[in-house]
Amino acid sequence: MHTAPPVDFSESIGCDPPRWISNNNYYRCLFRRKFEIPPLKVYTLKVITDFAAAHSLRGYAGDCRRLHGHNWKVEVEITTTVLDQCGMGVDFKVIKKATQSIVRELDHHYLNEIPPFDKVNPTAENIAAYLFQGISRILGDGQIQVSAVTLWETERACVRYQENNTP
């Protein structure tokens, strides 16, 4: 003989209405708890700068193996979940200063002669990673982090670098 499931008291304990599972004469209630997760507010700030530099790609069979230059465009994205007393995640001046301090090392140079590119091929991918890591060392404090660096080699070709622990 099957007995009816007990009375629904889900509203009083903050659950969705229960689902009753019948197994022979036994009823089991599967409650689905209602959880309200507050939305995580994420702010992404972006600064854009540029620099001019020459390079040549070692071991590459195409034209880029020869010395040539680019007017590189750099986009730096910073992510934060906290605003200061002024309502800012981080002052754009701070991001620009950190970015410029790294970009200045490359501007108007032959990249193949500058560490680490004297040993590492100065591809757009490697340059983007270098910029990301350098800017992260300056700015990264836990609440503010570099989430991505996009490096434009031309107006139609770019690489975006980010690390797994960034959103």
JSON list of C-alpha atoms in Angstrom, two decimals:
[
{"chain": "A", "resi": 1, "resn": "MET", "atom": "CA", "xyz": [0.00, 0.00, 0.00]},
{"chain": "A", "resi": 2, "resn": "HIS", "atom": "CA", "xyz": [1.37, 3.40, -1.04]},
{"chain": "A", "resi": 3, "resn": "THR", "atom": "CA", "xyz": [1.03, 6.30, 1.30]},
{"chain": "A", "resi": 4, "resn": "ALA", "atom": "CA", "xyz": [0.70, 9.84, 0.06]},
{"chain": "A", "resi": 5, "resn": "PRO", "atom": "CA", "xyz": [3.72, 12.05, 0.33]},
{"chain": "A", "resi": 6, "resn": "PRO", "atom": "CA", "xyz": [3.80, 14.30, 3.37]},
{"chain": "A", "resi": 7, "resn": "VAL", "atom": "CA", "xyz": [2.67, 17.89, 3.31]},
{"chain": "A", "resi": 8, "resn": "ASP", "atom": "CA", "xyz": [4.75, 20.39, 1.29]},
{"chain": "A", "resi": 9, "resn": "PHE", "atom": "CA", "xyz": [6.65, 22.60, 3.71]},
{"chain": "A", "resi": 10, "resn": "SER", "atom": "CA", "xyz": [9.23, 23.73, 1.16]},
{"chain": "A", "resi": 11, "resn": "GLU", "atom": "CA", "xyz": [8.18, 27.38, 1.28]},
{"chain": "A", "resi": 12, "resn": "SER", "atom": "CA", "xyz": [8.81, 27.59, 5.01]},
{"chain": "A", "resi": 13, "resn": "ILE", "atom": "CA", "xyz": [12.43, 26.40, 4.63]},
{"chain": "A", "resi": 14, "resn": "GLY", "atom": "CA", "xyz": [13.26, 28.42, 1.52]},
{"chain": "A", "resi": 15, "resn": "CYS", "atom": "CA", "xyz": [13.23, 25.65, -1.07]},
{"chain": "A", "resi": 16, "resn": "ASP", "atom": "CA", "xyz": [11.61, 25.18, -4.40]},
{"chain": "A", "resi": 17, "resn": "PRO", "atom": "CA", "xyz": [8.66, 22.79, -4.26]},
{"chain": "A", "resi": 18, "resn": "PRO", "atom": "CA", "xyz": [9.96, 19.27, -3.63]},
{"chain": "A", "resi": 19, "resn": "ARG", "atom": "CA", "xyz": [10.12, 16.47, -6.15]},
{"chain": "A", "resi": 20, "resn": "TRP", "atom": "CA", "xyz": [8.85, 13.22, -4.68]},
{"chain": "A", "resi": 21, "resn": "ILE", "atom": "CA", "xyz": [10.55, 10.00, -5.69]},
{"chain": "A", "resi": 22, "resn": "SER", "atom": "CA", "xyz": [8.62, 6.83, -4.98]},
{"chain": "A", "resi": 23, "resn": "ASN", "atom": "CA", "xyz": [10.51, 3.63, -4.27]},
{"chain": "A", "resi": 24, "resn": "ASN", "atom": "CA", "xyz": [8.12, 0.87, -3.28]},
{"chain": "A", "resi": 25, "resn": "ASN", "atom": "CA", "xyz": [6.25, 2.28, -0.29]},
{"chain": "A", "resi": 26, "resn": "TYR", "atom": "CA", "xyz": [8.82, 4.93, 0.55]},
{"chain": "A", "resi": 27, "resn": "TYR", "atom": "CA", "xyz": [8.83, 8.49, -0.64]},
{"chain": "A", "resi": 28, "resn": "ARG", "atom": "CA", "xyz": [11.96, 10.57, -0.84]},
{"chain": "A", "resi": 29, "resn": "CYS", "atom": "CA", "xyz": [11.97, 14.30, -1.22]},
{"chain": "A", "resi": 30, "resn": "LEU", "atom": "CA", "xyz": [14.60, 15.99, -3.39]},
{"chain": "A", "resi": 31, "resn": "PHE", "atom": "CA", "xyz": [14.74, 19.59, -2.28]},
{"chain": "A", "resi": 32, "resn": "ARG", "atom": "CA", "xyz": [16.37, 22.17, -4.45]},
{"chain": "A", "resi": 33, "resn": "ARG", "atom": "CA", "xyz": [17.63, 24.95, -2.22]},
{"chain": "A", "resi": 34, "resn": "LYS", "atom": "CA", "xyz": [17.15, 28.50, -3.41]},
{"chain": "A", "resi": 35, "resn": "PHE", "atom": "CA", "xyz": [20.44, 30.35, -3.33]},
{"chain": "A", "resi": 36, "resn": "GLU", "atom": "CA", "xyz": [20.75, 33.93, -4.37]},
{"chain": "A", "resi": 37, "resn": "ILE", "atom": "CA", "xyz": [24.28, 34.64, -5.44]},
{"chain": "A", "resi": 38, "resn": "PRO", "atom": "CA", "xyz": [24.96, 38.34, -5.66]},
{"chain": "A", "resi": 39, "resn": "PRO", "atom": "CA", "xyz": [26.29, 39.35, -9.06]},
{"chain": "A", "resi": 40, "resn": "LEU", "atom": "CA", "xyz": [30.06, 39.73, -9.20]},
{"chain": "A", "resi": 41, "resn": "LYS", "atom": "CA", "xyz": [30.89, 43.16, -10.49]},
{"chain": "A", "resi": 42, "resn": "VAL", "atom": "CA", "xyz": [33.93, 43.05, -12.72]},
{"chain": "A", "resi": 43, "resn": "TYR", "atom": "CA", "xyz": [35.42, 46.18, -14.20]},
{"chain": "A", "resi": 44, "resn": "THR", "atom": "CA", "xyz": [37.72, 45.94, -17.22]},
{"chain": "A", "resi": 45, "resn": "LEU", "atom": "CA", "xyz": [39.80, 49.02, -17.95]},
{"chain": "A", "resi": 46, "resn": "LYS", "atom": "CA", "xyz": [41.72, 49.37, -21.20]},
{"chain": "A", "resi": 47, "resn": "VAL", "atom": "CA", "xyz": [44.55, 51.64, -22.27]},
{"chain": "A", "resi": 48, "resn": "ILE", "atom": "CA", "xyz": [46.01, 51.77, -25.75]},
{"chain": "A", "resi": 49, "resn": "THR", "atom": "CA", "xyz": [49.50, 52.88, -26.69]},
{"chain": "A", "resi": 50, "resn": "ASP", "atom": "CA", "xyz": [51.90, 52.28, -29.52]},
{"chain": "A", "resi": 51, "resn": "PHE", "atom": "CA", "xyz": [55.58, 51.96, -30.32]},
{"chain": "A", "resi": 52, "resn": "ALA", "atom": "CA", "xyz": [57.77, 51.53, -33.36]},
{"chain": "A", "resi": 53, "resn": "ALA", "atom": "CA", "xyz": [60.33, 48.74, -33.53]},
{"chain": "A", "resi": 54, "resn": "ALA", "atom": "CA", "xyz": [62.14, 46.53, -36.00]},
{"chain": "A", "resi": 55, "resn": "HIS", "atom": "CA", "xyz": [62.68, 42.80, -35.85]},
{"chain": "A", "resi": 56, "resn": "SER", "atom": "CA", "xyz": [63.49, 39.77, -37.96]},
{"chain": "A", "resi": 57, "resn": "LEU", "atom": "CA", "xyz": [62.22, 36.27, -37.37]},
{"chain": "A", "resi": 58, "resn": "ARG", "atom": "CA", "xyz": [64.92, 33.64, -37.00]},
{"chain": "A", "resi": 59, "resn": "GLY", "atom": "CA", "xyz": [64.22, 30.29, -38.64]},
{"chain": "A", "resi": 60, "resn": "TYR", "atom": "CA", "xyz": [61.24, 31.62, -40.59]},
{"chain": "A", "resi": 61, "resn": "ALA", "atom": "CA", "xyz": [61.06, 30.86, -44.31]},
{"chain": "A", "resi": 62, "resn": "GLY", "atom": "CA", "xyz": [58.95, 33.88, -45.33]},
{"chain": "A", "resi": 63, "resn": "ASP", "atom": "CA", "xyz": [59.73, 37.54, -45.91]},
{"chain": "A", "resi": 64, "resn": "CYS", "atom": "CA", "xyz": [59.68, 38.33, -42.18]},
{"chain": "A", "resi": 65, "resn": "ARG", "atom": "CA", "xyz": [63.04, 36.60, -41.78]},
{"chain": "A", "resi": 66, "resn": "ARG", "atom": "CA", "xyz": [64.54, 39.83, -43.13]},
{"chain": "A", "resi": 67, "resn": "LEU", "atom": "CA", "xyz": [64.88, 43.01, -41.08]},
{"chain": "A", "resi": 68, "resn": "HIS", "atom": "CA", "xyz": [61.62, 44.99, -41.12]},
{"chain": "A", "resi": 69, "resn": "GLY", "atom": "CA", "xyz": [59.65, 47.23, -38.80]},
{"chain": "A", "resi": 70, "resn": "HIS", "atom": "CA", "xyz": [56.16, 47.81, -37.48]},
{"chain": "A", "resi": 71, "resn": "ASN", "atom": "CA", "xyz": [54.19, 50.51, -35.79]},
{"chain": "A", "resi": 72, "resn": "TRP", "atom": "CA", "xyz": [52.87, 48.23, -33.05]},
{"chain": "A", "resi": 73, "resn": "LYS", "atom": "CA", "xyz": [49.66, 49.03, -31.16]},
{"chain": "A", "resi": 74, "resn": "VAL", "atom": "CA", "xyz": [49.31, 47.69, -27.62]},
{"chain": "A", "resi": 75, "resn": "GLU", "atom": "CA", "xyz": [45.99, 47.27, -25.78]},
{"chain": "A", "resi": 76, "resn": "VAL", "atom": "CA", "xyz": [46.30, 46.51, -22.07]},
{"chain": "A", "resi": 77, "resn": "GLU", "atom": "CA", "xyz": [43.22, 45.31, -20.18]},
{"chain": "A", "resi": 78, "resn": "ILE", "atom": "CA", "xyz": [43.11, 45.49, -16.40]},
{"chain": "A", "resi": 79, "resn": "THR", "atom": "CA", "xyz": [40.44, 43.69, -14.39]},
{"chain": "A", "resi": 80, "resn": "THR", "atom": "CA", "xyz": [39.32, 44.60, -10.90]},
{"chain": "A", "resi": 81, "resn": "THR", "atom": "CA", "xyz": [36.32, 43.86, -8.70]},
{"chain": "A", "resi": 82, "resn": "VAL", "atom": "CA", "xyz": [36.93, 46.73, -6.28]},
{"chain": "A", "resi": 83, "resn": "LEU", "atom": "CA", "xyz": [36.47, 50.47, -6.64]},
{"chain": "A", "resi": 84, "resn": "ASP", "atom": "CA", "xyz": [38.33, 53.00, -4.50]},
{"chain": "A", "resi": 85, "resn": "GLN", "atom": "CA", "xyz": [36.75, 55.88, -2.55]},
{"chain": "A", "resi": 86, "resn": "CYS", "atom": "CA", "xyz": [36.62, 57.94, -5.77]},
{"chain": "A", "resi": 87, "resn": "GLY", "atom": "CA", "xyz": [34.72, 55.18, -7.58]},
{"chain": "A", "resi": 88, "resn": "MET", "atom": "CA", "xyz": [37.69, 54.11, -9.72]},
{"chain": "A", "resi": 89, "resn": "GLY", "atom": "CA", "xyz": [39.10, 50.63, -10.17]},
{"chain": "A", "resi": 90, "resn": "VAL", "atom": "CA", "xyz": [42.53, 52.04, -10.91]},
{"chain": "A", "resi": 91, "resn": "ASP", "atom": "CA", "xyz": [43.54, 55.42, -12.24]},
{"chain": "A", "resi": 92, "resn": "PHE", "atom": "CA", "xyz": [44.17, 55.29, -15.99]},
{"chain": "A", "resi": 93, "resn": "LYS", "atom": "CA", "xyz": [47.38, 57.26, -15.35]},
{"chain": "A", "resi": 94, "resn": "VAL", "atom": "CA", "xyz": [48.74, 54.34, -13.31]},
{"chain": "A", "resi": 95, "resn": "ILE", "atom": "CA", "xyz": [47.99, 51.85, -16.11]},
{"chain": "A", "resi": 96, "resn": "LYS", "atom": "CA", "xyz": [49.50, 54.17, -18.73]},
{"chain": "A", "resi": 97, "resn": "LYS", "atom": "CA", "xyz": [52.65, 54.73, -16.67]},
{"chain": "A", "resi": 98, "resn": "ALA", "atom": "CA", "xyz": [53.18, 50.98, -16.11]},
{"chain": "A", "resi": 99, "resn": "THR", "atom": "CA", "xyz": [52.54, 50.25, -19.79]},
{"chain": "A", "resi": 100, "resn": "GLN", "atom": "CA", "xyz": [54.87, 53.01, -20.96]},
{"chain": "A", "resi": 101, "resn": "SER", "atom": "CA", "xyz": [57.67, 51.82, -18.69]},
{"chain": "A", "resi": 102, "resn": "ILE", "atom": "CA", "xyz": [57.68, 48.43, -20.45]},
{"chain": "A", "resi": 103, "resn": "VAL", "atom": "CA", "xyz": [56.96, 49.73, -23.96]},
{"chain": "A", "resi": 104, "resn": "ARG", "atom": "CA", "xyz": [59.81, 52.27, -23.62]},
{"chain": "A", "resi": 105, "resn": "GLU", "atom": "CA", "xyz": [62.26, 49.33, -23.48]},
{"chain": "A", "resi": 106, "resn": "LEU", "atom": "CA", "xyz": [61.18, 48.31, -27.00]},
{"chain": "A", "resi": 107, "resn": "ASP", "atom": "CA", "xyz": [60.40, 51.61, -28.70]},
{"chain": "A", "resi": 108, "resn": "HIS", "atom": "CA", "xyz": [62.65, 52.47, -31.68]},
{"chain": "A", "resi": 109, "resn": "HIS", "atom": "CA", "xyz": [64.89, 49.44, -31.13]},
{"chain": "A", "resi": 110, "resn": "TYR", "atom": "CA", "xyz": [65.88, 46.38, -33.08]},
{"chain": "A", "resi": 111, "resn": "LEU", "atom": "CA", "xyz": [64.12, 43.80, -30.92]},
{"chain": "A", "resi": 112, "resn": "ASN", "atom": "CA", "xyz": [66.50, 40.96, -31.79]},
{"chain": "A", "resi": 113, "resn": "GLU", "atom": "CA", "xyz": [69.21, 42.77, -29.80]},
{"chain": "A", "resi": 114, "resn": "ILE", "atom": "CA", "xyz": [67.16, 43.28, -26.62]},
{"chain": "A", "resi": 115, "resn": "PRO", "atom": "CA", "xyz": [66.78, 40.54, -23.97]},
{"chain": "A", "resi": 116, "resn": "PRO", "atom": "CA", "xyz": [64.87, 38.26, -24.03]},
{"chain": "A", "resi": 117, "resn": "PHE", "atom": "CA", "xyz": [64.50, 38.61, -27.80]},
{"chain": "A", "resi": 118, "resn": "ASP", "atom": "CA", "xyz": [68.21, 38.14, -28.35]},
{"chain": "A", "resi": 119, "resn": "LYS", "atom": "CA", "xyz": [67.45, 34.47, -27.57]},
{"chain": "A", "resi": 120, "resn": "VAL", "atom": "CA", "xyz": [63.65, 34.20, -27.99]},
{"chain": "A", "resi": 121, "resn": "ASN", "atom": "CA", "xyz": [62.21, 34.86, -31.44]},
{"chain": "A", "resi": 122, "resn": "PRO", "atom": "CA", "xyz": [60.52, 38.30, -31.41]},
{"chain": "A", "resi": 123, "resn": "THR", "atom": "CA", "xyz": [57.19, 37.08, -32.77]},
{"chain": "A", "resi": 124, "resn": "ALA", "atom": "CA", "xyz": [54.03, 39.02, -31.99]},
{"chain": "A", "resi": 125, "resn": "GLU", "atom": "CA", "xyz": [53.05, 36.19, -29.62]},
{"chain": "A", "resi": 126, "resn": "ASN", "atom": "CA", "xyz": [56.30, 36.40, -27.65]},
{"chain": "A", "resi": 127, "resn": "ILE", "atom": "CA", "xyz": [56.23, 40.20, -27.54]},
{"chain": "A", "resi": 128, "resn": "ALA", "atom": "CA", "xyz": [52.63, 40.17, -26.23]},
{"chain": "A", "resi": 129, "resn": "ALA", "atom": "CA", "xyz": [53.60, 37.69, -23.48]},
{"chain": "A", "resi": 130, "resn": "TYR", "atom": "CA", "xyz": [56.62, 39.85, -22.57]},
{"chain": "A", "resi": 131, "resn": "LEU", "atom": "CA", "xyz": [54.43, 42.95, -22.29]},
{"chain": "A", "resi": 132, "resn": "PHE", "atom": "CA", "xyz": [51.79, 41.10, -20.24]},
{"chain": "A", "resi": 133, "resn": "GLN", "atom": "CA", "xyz": [54.34, 39.74, -17.77]},
{"chain": "A", "resi": 134, "resn": "GLY", "atom": "CA", "xyz": [56.20, 43.05, -17.42]},
{"chain": "A", "resi": 135, "resn": "ILE", "atom": "CA", "xyz": [53.06, 45.09, -16.83]},
{"chain": "A", "resi": 136, "resn": "SER", "atom": "CA", "xyz": [51.73, 42.42, -14.44]},
{"chain": "A", "resi": 137, "resn": "ARG", "atom": "CA", "xyz": [54.89, 42.68, -12.33]},
{"chain": "A", "resi": 138, "resn": "ILE", "atom": "CA", "xyz": [54.29, 46.40, -11.94]},
{"chain": "A", "resi": 139, "resn": "LEU", "atom": "CA", "xyz": [50.51, 46.41, -11.42]},
{"chain": "A", "resi": 140, "resn": "GLY", "atom": "CA", "xyz": [49.51, 43.00, -10.10]},
{"chain": "A", "resi": 141, "resn": "ASP", "atom": "CA", "xyz": [48.43, 43.29, -6.47]},
{"chain": "A", "resi": 142, "resn": "GLY", "atom": "CA", "xyz": [45.64, 40.72, -6.21]},
{"chain": "A", "resi": 143, "resn": "GLN", "atom": "CA", "xyz": [42.68, 43.06, -6.63]},
{"chain": "A", "resi": 144, "resn": "ILE", "atom": "CA", "xyz": [44.04, 44.62, -9.81]},
{"chain": "A", "resi": 145, "resn": "GLN", "atom": "CA", "xyz": [45.36, 42.29, -12.46]},
{"chain": "A", "resi": 146, "resn": "VAL", "atom": "CA", "xyz": [46.32, 42.42, -16.08]},
{"chain": "A", "resi": 147, "resn": "SER", "atom": "CA", "xyz": [43.69, 40.30, -17.79]},
{"chain": "A", "resi": 148, "resn": "ALA", "atom": "CA", "xyz": [44.97, 40.55, -21.37]},
{"chain": "A", "resi": 149, "resn": "VAL", "atom": "CA", "xyz": [47.39, 42.25, -23.71]},
{"chain": "A", "resi": 150, "resn": "THR", "atom": "CA", "xyz": [46.50, 42.58, -27.38]},
{"chain": "A", "resi": 151, "resn": "LEU", "atom": "CA", "xyz": [49.38, 43.42, -29.69]},
{"chain": "A", "resi": 152, "resn": "TRP", "atom": "CA", "xyz": [48.58, 44.69, -33.17]},
{"chain": "A", "resi": 153, "resn": "GLU", "atom": "CA", "xyz": [51.36, 44.10, -35.71]},
{"chain": "A", "resi": 154, "resn": "THR", "atom": "CA", "xyz": [49.30, 45.72, -38.47]},
{"chain": "A", "resi": 155, "resn": "GLU", "atom": "CA", "xyz": [45.79, 47.17, -38.52]},
{"chain": "A", "resi": 156, "resn": "ARG", "atom": "CA", "xyz": [44.53, 43.74, -39.63]},
{"chain": "A", "resi": 157, "resn": "ALA", "atom": "CA", "xyz": [46.68, 41.33, -37.60]},
{"chain": "A", "resi": 158, "resn": "CYS", "atom": "CA", "xyz": [46.95, 41.00, -33.84]},
{"chain": "A", "resi": 159, "resn": "VAL", "atom": "CA", "xyz": [47.54, 38.53, -31.05]},
{"chain": "A", "resi": 160, "resn": "ARG", "atom": "CA", "xyz": [45.79, 38.54, -27.67]},
{"chain": "A", "resi": 161, "resn": "TYR", "atom": "CA", "xyz": [47.73, 37.10, -24.73]},
{"chain": "A", "resi": 162, "resn": "GLN", "atom": "CA", "xyz": [46.22, 36.17, -21.39]},
{"chain": "A", "resi": 163, "resn": "GLU", "atom": "CA", "xyz": [47.03, 33.63, -18.73]},
{"chain": "A", "resi": 164, "resn": "ASN", "atom": "CA", "xyz": [44.73, 30.92, -17.39]},
{"chain": "A", "resi": 165, "resn": "ASN", "atom": "CA", "xyz": [44.33, 32.53, -13.98]},
{"chain": "A", "resi": 166, "resn": "THR", "atom": "CA", "xyz": [42.87, 35.71, -15.51]},
{"chain": "A", "resi": 167, "resn": "PRO", "atom": "CA", "xyz": [39.20, 36.18, -16.41]}
]
